[in-house]
XYZ file of C-alpha atoms in Angstrom:
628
model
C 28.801 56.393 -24.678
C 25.391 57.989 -25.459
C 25.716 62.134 -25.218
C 24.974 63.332 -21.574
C 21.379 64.817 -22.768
C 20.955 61.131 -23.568
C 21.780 60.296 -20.064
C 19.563 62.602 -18.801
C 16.609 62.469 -20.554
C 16.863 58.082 -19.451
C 17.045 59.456 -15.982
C 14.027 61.729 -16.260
C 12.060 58.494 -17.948
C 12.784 56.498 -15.198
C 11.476 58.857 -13.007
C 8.422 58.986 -14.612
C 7.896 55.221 -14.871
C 8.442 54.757 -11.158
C 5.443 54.088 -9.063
C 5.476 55.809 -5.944
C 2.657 56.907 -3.667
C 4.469 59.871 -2.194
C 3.097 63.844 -2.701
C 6.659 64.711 -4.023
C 5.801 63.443 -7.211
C 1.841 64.670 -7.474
C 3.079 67.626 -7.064
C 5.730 68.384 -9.605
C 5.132 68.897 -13.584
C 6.699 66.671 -15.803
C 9.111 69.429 -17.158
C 9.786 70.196 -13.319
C 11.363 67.096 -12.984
C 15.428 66.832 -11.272
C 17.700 66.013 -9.025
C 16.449 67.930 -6.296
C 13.025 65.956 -6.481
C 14.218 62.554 -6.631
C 16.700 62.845 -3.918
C 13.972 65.279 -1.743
C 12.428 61.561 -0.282
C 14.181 58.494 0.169
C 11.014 56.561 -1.048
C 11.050 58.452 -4.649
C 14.778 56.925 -4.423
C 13.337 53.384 -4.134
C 11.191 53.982 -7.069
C 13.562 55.436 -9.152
C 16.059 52.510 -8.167
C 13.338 50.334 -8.955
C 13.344 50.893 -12.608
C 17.593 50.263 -12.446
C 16.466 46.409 -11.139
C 13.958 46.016 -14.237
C 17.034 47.706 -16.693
C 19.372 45.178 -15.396
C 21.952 43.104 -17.742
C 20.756 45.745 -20.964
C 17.233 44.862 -20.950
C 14.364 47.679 -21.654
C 11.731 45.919 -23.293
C 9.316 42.568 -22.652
C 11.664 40.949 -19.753
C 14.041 41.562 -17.377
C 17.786 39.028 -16.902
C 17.186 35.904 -18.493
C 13.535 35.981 -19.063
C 12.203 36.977 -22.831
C 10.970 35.757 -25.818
C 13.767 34.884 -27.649
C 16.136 33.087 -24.778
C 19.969 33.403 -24.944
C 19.965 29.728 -25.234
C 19.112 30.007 -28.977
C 22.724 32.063 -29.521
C 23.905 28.653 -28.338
C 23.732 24.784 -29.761
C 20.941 24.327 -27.336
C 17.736 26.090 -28.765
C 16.442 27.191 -31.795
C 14.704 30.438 -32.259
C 11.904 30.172 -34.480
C 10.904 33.358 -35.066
C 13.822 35.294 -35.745
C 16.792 33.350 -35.790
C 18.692 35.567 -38.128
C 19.079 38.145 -35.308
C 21.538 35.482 -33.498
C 24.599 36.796 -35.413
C 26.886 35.020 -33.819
C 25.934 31.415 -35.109
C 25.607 33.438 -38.426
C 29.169 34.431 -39.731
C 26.742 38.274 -39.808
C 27.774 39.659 -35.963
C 29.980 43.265 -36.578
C 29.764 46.807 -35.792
C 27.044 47.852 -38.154
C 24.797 44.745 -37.225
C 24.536 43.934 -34.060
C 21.430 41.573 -33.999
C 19.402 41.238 -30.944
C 23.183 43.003 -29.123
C 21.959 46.415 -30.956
C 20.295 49.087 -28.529
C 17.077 48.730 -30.863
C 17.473 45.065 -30.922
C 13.796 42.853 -30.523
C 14.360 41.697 -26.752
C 18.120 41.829 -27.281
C 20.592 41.307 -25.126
C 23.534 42.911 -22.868
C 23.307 46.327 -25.038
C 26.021 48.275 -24.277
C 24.097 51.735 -24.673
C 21.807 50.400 -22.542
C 23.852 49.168 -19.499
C 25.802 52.326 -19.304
C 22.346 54.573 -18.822
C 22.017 52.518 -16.152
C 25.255 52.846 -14.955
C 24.643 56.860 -15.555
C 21.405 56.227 -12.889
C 23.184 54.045 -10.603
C 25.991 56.684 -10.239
C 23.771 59.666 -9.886
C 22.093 57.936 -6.793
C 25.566 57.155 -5.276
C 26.302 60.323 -5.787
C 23.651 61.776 -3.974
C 21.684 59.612 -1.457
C 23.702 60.234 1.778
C 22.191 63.940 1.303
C 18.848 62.658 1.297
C 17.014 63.942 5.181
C 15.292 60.981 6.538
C 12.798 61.365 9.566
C 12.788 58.047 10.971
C 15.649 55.715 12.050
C 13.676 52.916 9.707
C 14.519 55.493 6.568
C 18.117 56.187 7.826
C 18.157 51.913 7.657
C 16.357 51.780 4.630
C 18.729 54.694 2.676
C 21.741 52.728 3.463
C 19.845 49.527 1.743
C 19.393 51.719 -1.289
C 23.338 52.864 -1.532
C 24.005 48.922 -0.787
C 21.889 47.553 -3.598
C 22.480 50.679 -5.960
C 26.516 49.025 -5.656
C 25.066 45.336 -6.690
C 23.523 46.273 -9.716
C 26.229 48.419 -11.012
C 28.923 45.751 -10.082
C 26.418 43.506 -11.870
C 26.116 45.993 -15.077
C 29.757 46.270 -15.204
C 30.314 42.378 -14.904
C 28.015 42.021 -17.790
C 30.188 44.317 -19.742
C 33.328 42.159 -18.603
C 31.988 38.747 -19.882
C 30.562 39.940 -23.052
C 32.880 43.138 -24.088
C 36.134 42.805 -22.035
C 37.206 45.789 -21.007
C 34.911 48.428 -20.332
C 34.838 52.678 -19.707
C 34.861 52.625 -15.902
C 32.560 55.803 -14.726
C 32.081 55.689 -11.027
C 30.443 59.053 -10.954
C 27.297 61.048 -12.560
C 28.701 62.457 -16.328
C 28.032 66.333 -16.616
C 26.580 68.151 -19.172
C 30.563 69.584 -19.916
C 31.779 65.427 -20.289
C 34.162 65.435 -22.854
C 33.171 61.746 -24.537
C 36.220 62.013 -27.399
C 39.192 60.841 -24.973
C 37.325 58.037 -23.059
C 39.037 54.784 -23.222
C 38.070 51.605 -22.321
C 40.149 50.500 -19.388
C 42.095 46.782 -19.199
C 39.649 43.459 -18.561
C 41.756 43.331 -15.146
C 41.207 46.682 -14.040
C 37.626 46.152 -15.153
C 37.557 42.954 -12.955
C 39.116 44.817 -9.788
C 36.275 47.859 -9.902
C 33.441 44.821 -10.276
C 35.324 43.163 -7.208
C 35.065 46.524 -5.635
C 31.660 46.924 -5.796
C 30.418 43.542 -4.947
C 32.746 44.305 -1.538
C 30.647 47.792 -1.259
C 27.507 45.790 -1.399
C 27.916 43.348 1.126
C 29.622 45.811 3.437
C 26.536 47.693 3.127
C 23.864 45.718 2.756
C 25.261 43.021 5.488
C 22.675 42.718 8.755
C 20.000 44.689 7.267
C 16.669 43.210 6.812
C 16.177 43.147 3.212
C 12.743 42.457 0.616
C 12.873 39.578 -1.481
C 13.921 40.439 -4.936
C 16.211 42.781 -3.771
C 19.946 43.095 -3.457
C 21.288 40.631 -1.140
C 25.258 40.350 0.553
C 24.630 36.627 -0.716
C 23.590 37.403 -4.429
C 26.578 40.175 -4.416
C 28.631 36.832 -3.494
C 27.009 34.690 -6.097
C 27.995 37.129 -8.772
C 31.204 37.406 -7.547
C 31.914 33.300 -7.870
C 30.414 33.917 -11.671
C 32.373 36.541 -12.756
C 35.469 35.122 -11.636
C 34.838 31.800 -12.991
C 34.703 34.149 -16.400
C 37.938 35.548 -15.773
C 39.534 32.273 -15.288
C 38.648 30.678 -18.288
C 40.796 29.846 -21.284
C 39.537 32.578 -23.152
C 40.564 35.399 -21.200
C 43.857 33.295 -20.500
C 45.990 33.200 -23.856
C 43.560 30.677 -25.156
C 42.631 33.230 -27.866
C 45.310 33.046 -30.563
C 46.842 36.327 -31.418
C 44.926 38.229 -28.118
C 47.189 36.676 -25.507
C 48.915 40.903 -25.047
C 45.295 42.505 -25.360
C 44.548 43.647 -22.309
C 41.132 44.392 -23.334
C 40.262 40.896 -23.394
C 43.352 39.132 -21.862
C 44.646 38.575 -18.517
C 48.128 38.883 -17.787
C 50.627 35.347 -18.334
C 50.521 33.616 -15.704
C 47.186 34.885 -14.101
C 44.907 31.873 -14.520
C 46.195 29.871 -11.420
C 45.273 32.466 -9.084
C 42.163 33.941 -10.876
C 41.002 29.903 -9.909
C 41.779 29.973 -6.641
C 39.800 33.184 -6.329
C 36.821 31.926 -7.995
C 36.670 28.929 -5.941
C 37.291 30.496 -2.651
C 34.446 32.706 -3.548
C 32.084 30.130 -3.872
C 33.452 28.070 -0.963
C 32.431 31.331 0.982
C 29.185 30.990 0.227
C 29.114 27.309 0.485
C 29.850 27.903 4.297
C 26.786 29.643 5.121
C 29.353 33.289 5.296
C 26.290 34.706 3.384
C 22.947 32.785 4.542
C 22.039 29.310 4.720
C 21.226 27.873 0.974
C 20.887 24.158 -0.304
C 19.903 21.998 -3.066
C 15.944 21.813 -3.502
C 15.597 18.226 -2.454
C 17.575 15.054 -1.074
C 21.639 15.149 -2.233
C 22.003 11.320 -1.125
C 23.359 9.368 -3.911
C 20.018 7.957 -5.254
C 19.879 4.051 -5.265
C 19.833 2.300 -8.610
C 17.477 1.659 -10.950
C 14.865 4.072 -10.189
C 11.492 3.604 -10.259
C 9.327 5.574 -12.998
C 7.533 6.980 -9.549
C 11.055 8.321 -8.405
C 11.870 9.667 -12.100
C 8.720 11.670 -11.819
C 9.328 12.664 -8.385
C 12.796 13.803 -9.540
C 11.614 16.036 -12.050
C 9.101 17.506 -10.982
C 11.437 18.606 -7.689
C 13.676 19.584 -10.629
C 11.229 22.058 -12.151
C 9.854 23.447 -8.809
C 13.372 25.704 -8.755
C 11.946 27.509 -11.963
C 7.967 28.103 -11.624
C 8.534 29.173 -7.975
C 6.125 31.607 -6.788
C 6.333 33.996 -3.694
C 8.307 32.725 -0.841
C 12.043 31.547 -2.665
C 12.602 27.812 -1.876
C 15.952 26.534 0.004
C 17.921 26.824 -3.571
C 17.503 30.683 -4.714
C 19.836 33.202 -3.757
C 18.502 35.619 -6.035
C 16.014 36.282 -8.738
C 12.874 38.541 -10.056
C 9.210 38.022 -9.214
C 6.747 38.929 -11.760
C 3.264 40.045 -10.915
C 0.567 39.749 -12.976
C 0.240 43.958 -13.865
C 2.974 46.196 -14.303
C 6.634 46.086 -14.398
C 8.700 43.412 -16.510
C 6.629 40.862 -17.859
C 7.052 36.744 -17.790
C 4.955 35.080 -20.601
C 6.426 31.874 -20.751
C 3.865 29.975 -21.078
C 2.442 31.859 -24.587
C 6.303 32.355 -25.733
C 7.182 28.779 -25.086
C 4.455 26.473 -25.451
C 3.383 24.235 -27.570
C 1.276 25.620 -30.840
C -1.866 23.046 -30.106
C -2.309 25.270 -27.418
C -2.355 28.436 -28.676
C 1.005 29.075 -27.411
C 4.316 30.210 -30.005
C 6.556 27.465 -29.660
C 9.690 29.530 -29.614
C 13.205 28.613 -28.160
C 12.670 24.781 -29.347
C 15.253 22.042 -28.130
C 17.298 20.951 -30.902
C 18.319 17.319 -31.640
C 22.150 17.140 -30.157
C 20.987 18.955 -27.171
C 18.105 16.355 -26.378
C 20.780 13.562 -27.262
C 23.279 14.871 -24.329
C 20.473 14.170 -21.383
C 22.031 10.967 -19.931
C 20.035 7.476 -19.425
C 18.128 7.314 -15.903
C 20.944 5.076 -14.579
C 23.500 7.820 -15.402
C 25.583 5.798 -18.568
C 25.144 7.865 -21.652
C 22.186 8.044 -24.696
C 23.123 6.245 -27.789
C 20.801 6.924 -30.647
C 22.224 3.586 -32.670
C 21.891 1.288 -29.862
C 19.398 -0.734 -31.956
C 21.128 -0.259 -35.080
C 24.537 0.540 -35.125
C 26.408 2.981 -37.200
C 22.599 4.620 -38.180
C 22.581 8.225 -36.337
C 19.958 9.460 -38.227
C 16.592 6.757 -38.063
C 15.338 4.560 -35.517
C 12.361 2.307 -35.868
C 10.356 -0.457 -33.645
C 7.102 -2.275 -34.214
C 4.431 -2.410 -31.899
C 6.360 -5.799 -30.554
C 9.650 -4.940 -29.979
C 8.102 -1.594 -27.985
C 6.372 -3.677 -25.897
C 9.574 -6.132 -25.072
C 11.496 -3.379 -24.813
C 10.335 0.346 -23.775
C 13.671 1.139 -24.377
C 13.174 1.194 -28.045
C 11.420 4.825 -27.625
C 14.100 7.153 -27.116
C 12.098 9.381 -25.292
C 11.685 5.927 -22.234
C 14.139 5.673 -19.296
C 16.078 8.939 -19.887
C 17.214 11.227 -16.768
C 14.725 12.763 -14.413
C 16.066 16.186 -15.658
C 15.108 15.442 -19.712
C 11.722 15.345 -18.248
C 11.031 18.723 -16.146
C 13.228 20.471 -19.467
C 11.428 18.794 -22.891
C 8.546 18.079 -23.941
C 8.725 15.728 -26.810
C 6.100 13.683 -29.199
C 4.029 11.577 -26.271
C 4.570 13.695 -23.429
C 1.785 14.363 -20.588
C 0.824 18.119 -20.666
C -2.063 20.054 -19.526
C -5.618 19.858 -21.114
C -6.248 20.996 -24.213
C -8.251 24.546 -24.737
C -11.546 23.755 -25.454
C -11.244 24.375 -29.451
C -9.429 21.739 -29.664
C -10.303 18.300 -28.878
C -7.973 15.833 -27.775
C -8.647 12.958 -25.086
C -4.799 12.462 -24.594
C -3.406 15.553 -23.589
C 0.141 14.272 -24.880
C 2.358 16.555 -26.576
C 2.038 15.716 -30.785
C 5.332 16.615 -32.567
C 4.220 13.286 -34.779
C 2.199 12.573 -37.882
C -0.315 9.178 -38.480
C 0.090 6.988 -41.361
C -1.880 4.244 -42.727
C 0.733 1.065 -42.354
C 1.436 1.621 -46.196
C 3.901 4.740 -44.102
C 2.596 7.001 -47.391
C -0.788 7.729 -46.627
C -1.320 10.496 -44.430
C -3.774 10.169 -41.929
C -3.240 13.515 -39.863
C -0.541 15.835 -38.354
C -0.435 16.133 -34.863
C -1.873 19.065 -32.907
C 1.398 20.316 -32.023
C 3.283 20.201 -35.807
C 3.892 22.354 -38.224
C 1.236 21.037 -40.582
C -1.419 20.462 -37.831
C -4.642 22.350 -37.815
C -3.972 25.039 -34.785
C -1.566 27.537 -35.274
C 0.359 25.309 -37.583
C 3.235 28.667 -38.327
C 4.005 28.356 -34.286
C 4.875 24.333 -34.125
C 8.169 23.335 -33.154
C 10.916 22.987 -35.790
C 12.896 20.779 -34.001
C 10.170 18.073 -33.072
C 10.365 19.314 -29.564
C 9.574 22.284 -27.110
C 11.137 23.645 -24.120
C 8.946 22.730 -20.711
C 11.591 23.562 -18.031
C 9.737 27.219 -17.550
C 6.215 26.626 -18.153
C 3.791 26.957 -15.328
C 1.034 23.356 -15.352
C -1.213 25.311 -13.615
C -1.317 28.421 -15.947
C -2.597 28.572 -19.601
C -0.749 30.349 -21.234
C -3.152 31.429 -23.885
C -4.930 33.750 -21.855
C -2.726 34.258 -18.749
C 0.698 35.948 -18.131
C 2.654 33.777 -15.565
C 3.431 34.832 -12.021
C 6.715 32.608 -11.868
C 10.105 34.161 -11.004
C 13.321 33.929 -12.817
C 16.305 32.757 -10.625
C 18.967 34.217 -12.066
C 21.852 33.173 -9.032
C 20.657 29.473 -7.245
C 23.145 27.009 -5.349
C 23.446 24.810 -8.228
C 25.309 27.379 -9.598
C 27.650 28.069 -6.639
C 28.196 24.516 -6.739
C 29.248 24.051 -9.893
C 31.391 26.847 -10.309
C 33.510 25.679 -7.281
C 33.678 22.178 -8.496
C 34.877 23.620 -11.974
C 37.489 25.658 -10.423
C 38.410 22.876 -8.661
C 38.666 20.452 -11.548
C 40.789 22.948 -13.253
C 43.024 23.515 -10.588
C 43.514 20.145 -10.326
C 45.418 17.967 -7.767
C 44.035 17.739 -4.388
C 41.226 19.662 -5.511
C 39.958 17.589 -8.219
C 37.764 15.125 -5.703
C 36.682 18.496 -3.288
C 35.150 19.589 -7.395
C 33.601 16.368 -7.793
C 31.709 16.103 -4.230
C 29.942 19.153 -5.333
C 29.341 18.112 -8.726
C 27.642 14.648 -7.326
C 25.664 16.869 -4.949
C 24.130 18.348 -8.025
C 23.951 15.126 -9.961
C 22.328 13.065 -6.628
C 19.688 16.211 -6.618
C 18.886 15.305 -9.923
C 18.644 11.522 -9.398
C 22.016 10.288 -11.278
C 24.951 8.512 -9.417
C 28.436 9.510 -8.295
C 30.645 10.716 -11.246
C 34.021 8.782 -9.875
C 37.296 9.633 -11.545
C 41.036 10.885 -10.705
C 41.747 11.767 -14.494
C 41.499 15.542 -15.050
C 40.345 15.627 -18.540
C 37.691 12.973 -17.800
C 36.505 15.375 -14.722
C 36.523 18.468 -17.278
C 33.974 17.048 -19.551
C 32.065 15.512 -16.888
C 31.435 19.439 -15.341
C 30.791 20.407 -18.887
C 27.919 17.895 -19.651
C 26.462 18.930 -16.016
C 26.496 22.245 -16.667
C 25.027 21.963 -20.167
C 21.694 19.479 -18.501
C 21.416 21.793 -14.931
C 21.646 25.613 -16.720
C 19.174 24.235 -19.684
C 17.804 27.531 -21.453
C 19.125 29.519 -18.672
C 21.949 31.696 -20.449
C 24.729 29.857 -18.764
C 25.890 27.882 -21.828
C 26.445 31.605 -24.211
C 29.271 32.116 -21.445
C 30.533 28.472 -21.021
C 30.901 27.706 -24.371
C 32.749 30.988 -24.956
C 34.735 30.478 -21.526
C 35.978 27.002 -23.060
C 36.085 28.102 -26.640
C 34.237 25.302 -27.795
C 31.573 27.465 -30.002
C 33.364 26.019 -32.754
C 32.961 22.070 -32.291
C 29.346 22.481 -31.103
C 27.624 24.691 -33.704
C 26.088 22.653 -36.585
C 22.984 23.150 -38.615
C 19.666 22.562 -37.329
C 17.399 20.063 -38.921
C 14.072 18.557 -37.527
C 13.084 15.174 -35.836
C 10.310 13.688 -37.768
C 8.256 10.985 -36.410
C 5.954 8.766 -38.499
C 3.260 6.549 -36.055
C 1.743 4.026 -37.987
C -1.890 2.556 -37.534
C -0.321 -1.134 -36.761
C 1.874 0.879 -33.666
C 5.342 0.771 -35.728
C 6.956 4.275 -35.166
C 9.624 5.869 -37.374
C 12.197 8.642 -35.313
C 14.372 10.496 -38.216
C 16.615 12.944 -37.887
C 15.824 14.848 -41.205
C 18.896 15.916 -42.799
C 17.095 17.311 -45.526
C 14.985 19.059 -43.856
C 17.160 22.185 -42.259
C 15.171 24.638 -40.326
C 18.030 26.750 -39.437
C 21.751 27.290 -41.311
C 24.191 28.283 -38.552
C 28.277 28.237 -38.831
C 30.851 29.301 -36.984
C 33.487 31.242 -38.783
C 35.483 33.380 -36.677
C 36.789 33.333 -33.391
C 36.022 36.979 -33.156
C 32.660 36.070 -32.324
C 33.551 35.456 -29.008
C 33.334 38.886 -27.954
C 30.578 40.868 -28.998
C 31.422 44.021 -31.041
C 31.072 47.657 -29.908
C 28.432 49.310 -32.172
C 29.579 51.509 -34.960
C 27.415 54.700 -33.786
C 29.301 54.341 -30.393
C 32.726 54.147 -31.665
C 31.765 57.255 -33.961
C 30.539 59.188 -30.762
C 33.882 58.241 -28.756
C 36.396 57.482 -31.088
C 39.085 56.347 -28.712
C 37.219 53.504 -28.108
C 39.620 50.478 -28.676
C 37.497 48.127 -31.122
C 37.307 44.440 -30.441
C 40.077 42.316 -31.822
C 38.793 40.565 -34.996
C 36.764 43.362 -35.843
């Protein structure tokens, strides 16, 4: 842990960061600054908890959860990080102690820092500590500081969570440290007994928080629920279950033998709860009837764009979010997806492109599977089709007739966007990841706006031959605007997935209760029934949901270290190159010789991120992570 003048000096910061309109703070110096003056007014508590929310899951810098830059997707086989892919050292063989990667505390927009969640933690304490001595005048501020002590318990059962499914066992502190903390005995405690203090707290929150009238964005006893069915889905995977050879007695990262039946049954009794309405009434944005087959290219765009509505969302939350963060346009956390994500023709960076595999695994619109070498067998890598055979068959394409969801998450070479800015000229307003040939296929005619040798921002085109759509706002350009969309971070997809997993593991009677849910999901999206009474057959149909619903949201940096299947899923990434001929012939290749990123998985140690070296040195009893 950081030294308790670390601690705080972070408290004082927050302090000053928080807006309030209150004379406490107009009145006090910055060097005047305590205790005492935070915890004089129970408003200058809701400001100071304020800045906890936007510190949430390790975050201090340009985003807040899952929105940022550089997405946890691109630790995964999903995306591809253009900009600074190095920093992803887990799909580099480079993650330890002394580099960290975007896991340091001074990592670029990095993720679940350790440092960082436990000065929250050190916040989140010091107001538990000390709010039920804070004099209210009004019954509506007696109300409003039990709130605070409610949602101050969410976010450190959600800090501490984070720890659990990215560290294992953590150093449980449930109160304020002192300036007299003695940091060289701590220990970090068992992944159970982490597990039971997160439990704890989630129970704290929606004991407290349960009947009060609560702001949106705020703590909720339904998103205290949500992350309850997630982090116990964690804790019943195969990797904290013997599955990791040699760790099956670690308690830092292992669960006892024999634990995994019951740690399912929790997880899906948790999300049954919340299935039931024992939290608030939630459902699936749009119809869950089992959609009639084929579908129309009217319903595949009514599909998608239903799809997408979950994730540019703004004000009011629709039928499907439990929880989530709104961004306004000035101050606080800040959502640029638009700029981050976007295609270069539009001035935008192009970062966290869709790789190859990953657009492969989107399913046809009738539900049966891609195959790249339908048209030529054996050939993974090229597919071509004159101006003829497109014609007599759209199919040809292999961007025609996929799943409604492949459209609301890519955009690929061809694909409607908005209007061009008005620098560059283009009547089309398609997405160009192409290039134009005479029909000699040699002579270059020109790159398309949106490559890397096109003429607008050619160093911020898409490696991959695609870019990632699912969070872009139509409406906003993202060149000169910041968006005003919210991040979900807990929706009832999720719920509903993680019960139907837990049910597919547990197997037996359970296995059809998992797939009803999973079909919910799938009939949302437009696909039909998934029908099966073979266990391993319903296991990889809940993976490949999972992998299309959670997209670029994070989910997949947990499921694919849940499963342990980092190591069959990481490859190289290379780009798709498409050639479009003047006589309407078009060339797809998958460009094996042209690799944009070199990623490898070397070590199951990688499944748990290490503890820094700096914070081992400063508490030397910390147990390191196996592997490491």
């Amino acid at each position: 842990m950081k030294k308790i003048s670390n601690y705080i000096i972070a408290f004082a910061v927050l302090l000053l960061t928080a807006t309030s309109c209150t004379d406490v703070l107009e009145q006090q110096s910055v060097n005047t600054f305590n205790q005492d003056v935070v915890f004089s007014d129970i408003n200058v508590v809701k400001s100071y908890l304020g800045k906890c929310y936007d510190r949430m899951g390790g975050n201090t810098d340009n985003g807040v959860l899952g929105m940022r830059e550089d997405l946890l997707s691109s630790a995964t086989d999903q995306t591809l990080c253009i900009h600074r892919p190095a920093n992803y050292g887990n799909l580099k063989g480079t993650l330890s102690p002394d580099n960290l990667g975007y896991f340091a505390n001074n990592g670029y927009a990095g993720f679940m820092r350790w440092e960082n969640m436990y000065e929250n933690i050190q916040n989140l304490n010091t107001i538990i500590a000390n709010i039920d001595a804070v004099k209210t005048l009004t019954s509506a501020e007696e109300t409003l500081k039990k709130r605070l002590k409610g949602e101050a318990y969410f976010i450190r059962a959600f800090e501490y969570a984070t720890l659990l499914m990215n560290y294992g066992g953590a150093v449980l502190i449930s109160t304020p440290n002192t300036l007299d903390q003695d940091f060289q005995t701590m220990k970090r405690s068992t992944i159970a007994e982490t597990k039971d203090f997160v439990l704890a707290d989630i129970a704290s929150a929606i004991t407290t928080l349960t009947g009060l009238s609560i702001e949106q964005g705020r703590a909720t006893p339904a998103a205290a629920a949500a992350l309850k069915s997630r982090v116990l889905l964690f804790c019943a995977s195969k990797l904290t279950n013997g599955g990791y050879a040699g760790q099956e007695s670690n308690t830092l990262v292992s669960f006892p033998a024999g634990s995994q039946n019951a740690l399912l049954q929790a997880a899906r009794d948790a999300s049954k709860a919340v299935m039931d309405g024992t939290y608030g009434t939630f459902a699936l944005q749009g119809s869950t009837a089992e959609p009639v087959q084929p579908l129309t290219d009217a319903q595949v765009k009514a599909y998608a764009e239903n799809y997408q509505s979950i994730f540019i969302q703004k004000g009011k939350w629709n039928t499907e979010t439990i929880w989530g963060i709104q961004y306004p346009l000035t101050g606080g956390n800040v959502n640029n997806a638009n700029i981050w994500f976007g295609p270069c023709g539009y001035h935008n960076w192009g970062n966290n492109d869709p790789t190859e595999p990953a657009v492969r695994s989107f399913e046809m619109a009738d539900g049966t599977p891609f195959v790249w070498d339908k048209y030529t067998p054996g050939d993974q890598y090229i597919r071509r089709a004159t101006a003829a055979e497109l014609a007599a068959d759209p199919l040809r394409n292999p961007y025609n007739g996929r799943e409604p969801r492949f459209y609301a998450i890519v955009l690929y070479n061809g694909a409607p966007w908005q209007t061009r800015p008005t620098d560059v000229v283009d009547p089309l307003n398609t997405v160009q990841t192409g290039q134009y040939f005479e029909n000699n296929e040699t002579t270059l005619i020109k790159s398309g706006f949106d490559t890397r040798q096109g003429p607008v921002e050619a160093w911020n085109g898409t490696k991959t031959g695609y870019y990632l759509k699912k969070f872009l706002d139509p409406t906003s350009a993202g060149q000169f605007f910041r968006n005003t969309t919210a991040w979900v971070e807990f929706r009832y997809a999720e719920i509903l997935l993680n019960y139907a997993e837990a049910c597919i593991e547990l197997g037996g009677t359970d296995l059809q209760n998992g797939l009803n849910a999973l079909n919910m999901v799938r009939n949302r999206a437009g696909l039909p029934d998934r029908v099966t009474t073979d266990q391993a057959v319903a296991r990889g149909y809940i993976r490949q949901e999972r992998a299309i619903e959670f997209f670029g949201e994070g989910h997949r940096f947990y499921d694919l270290r849940r499963w342990m299947t980092y190591g069959s899923v990481v490859q190289n990434v290379y780009g798709m190159k498409i050639k479009q001929m003047v006589n309407g012939t078009v060339e797809w290749k998958y460009d094996l010789t042209d690799q944009e990123d070199v990623r490898t998985w070397s070590s199951d140690k990688y499944y748990w991120i290490p503890l820094s070296r700096a914070e081992m040195n400063k508490a030397p009893n910390l147990q390191p992570q196996p592997g490491y």
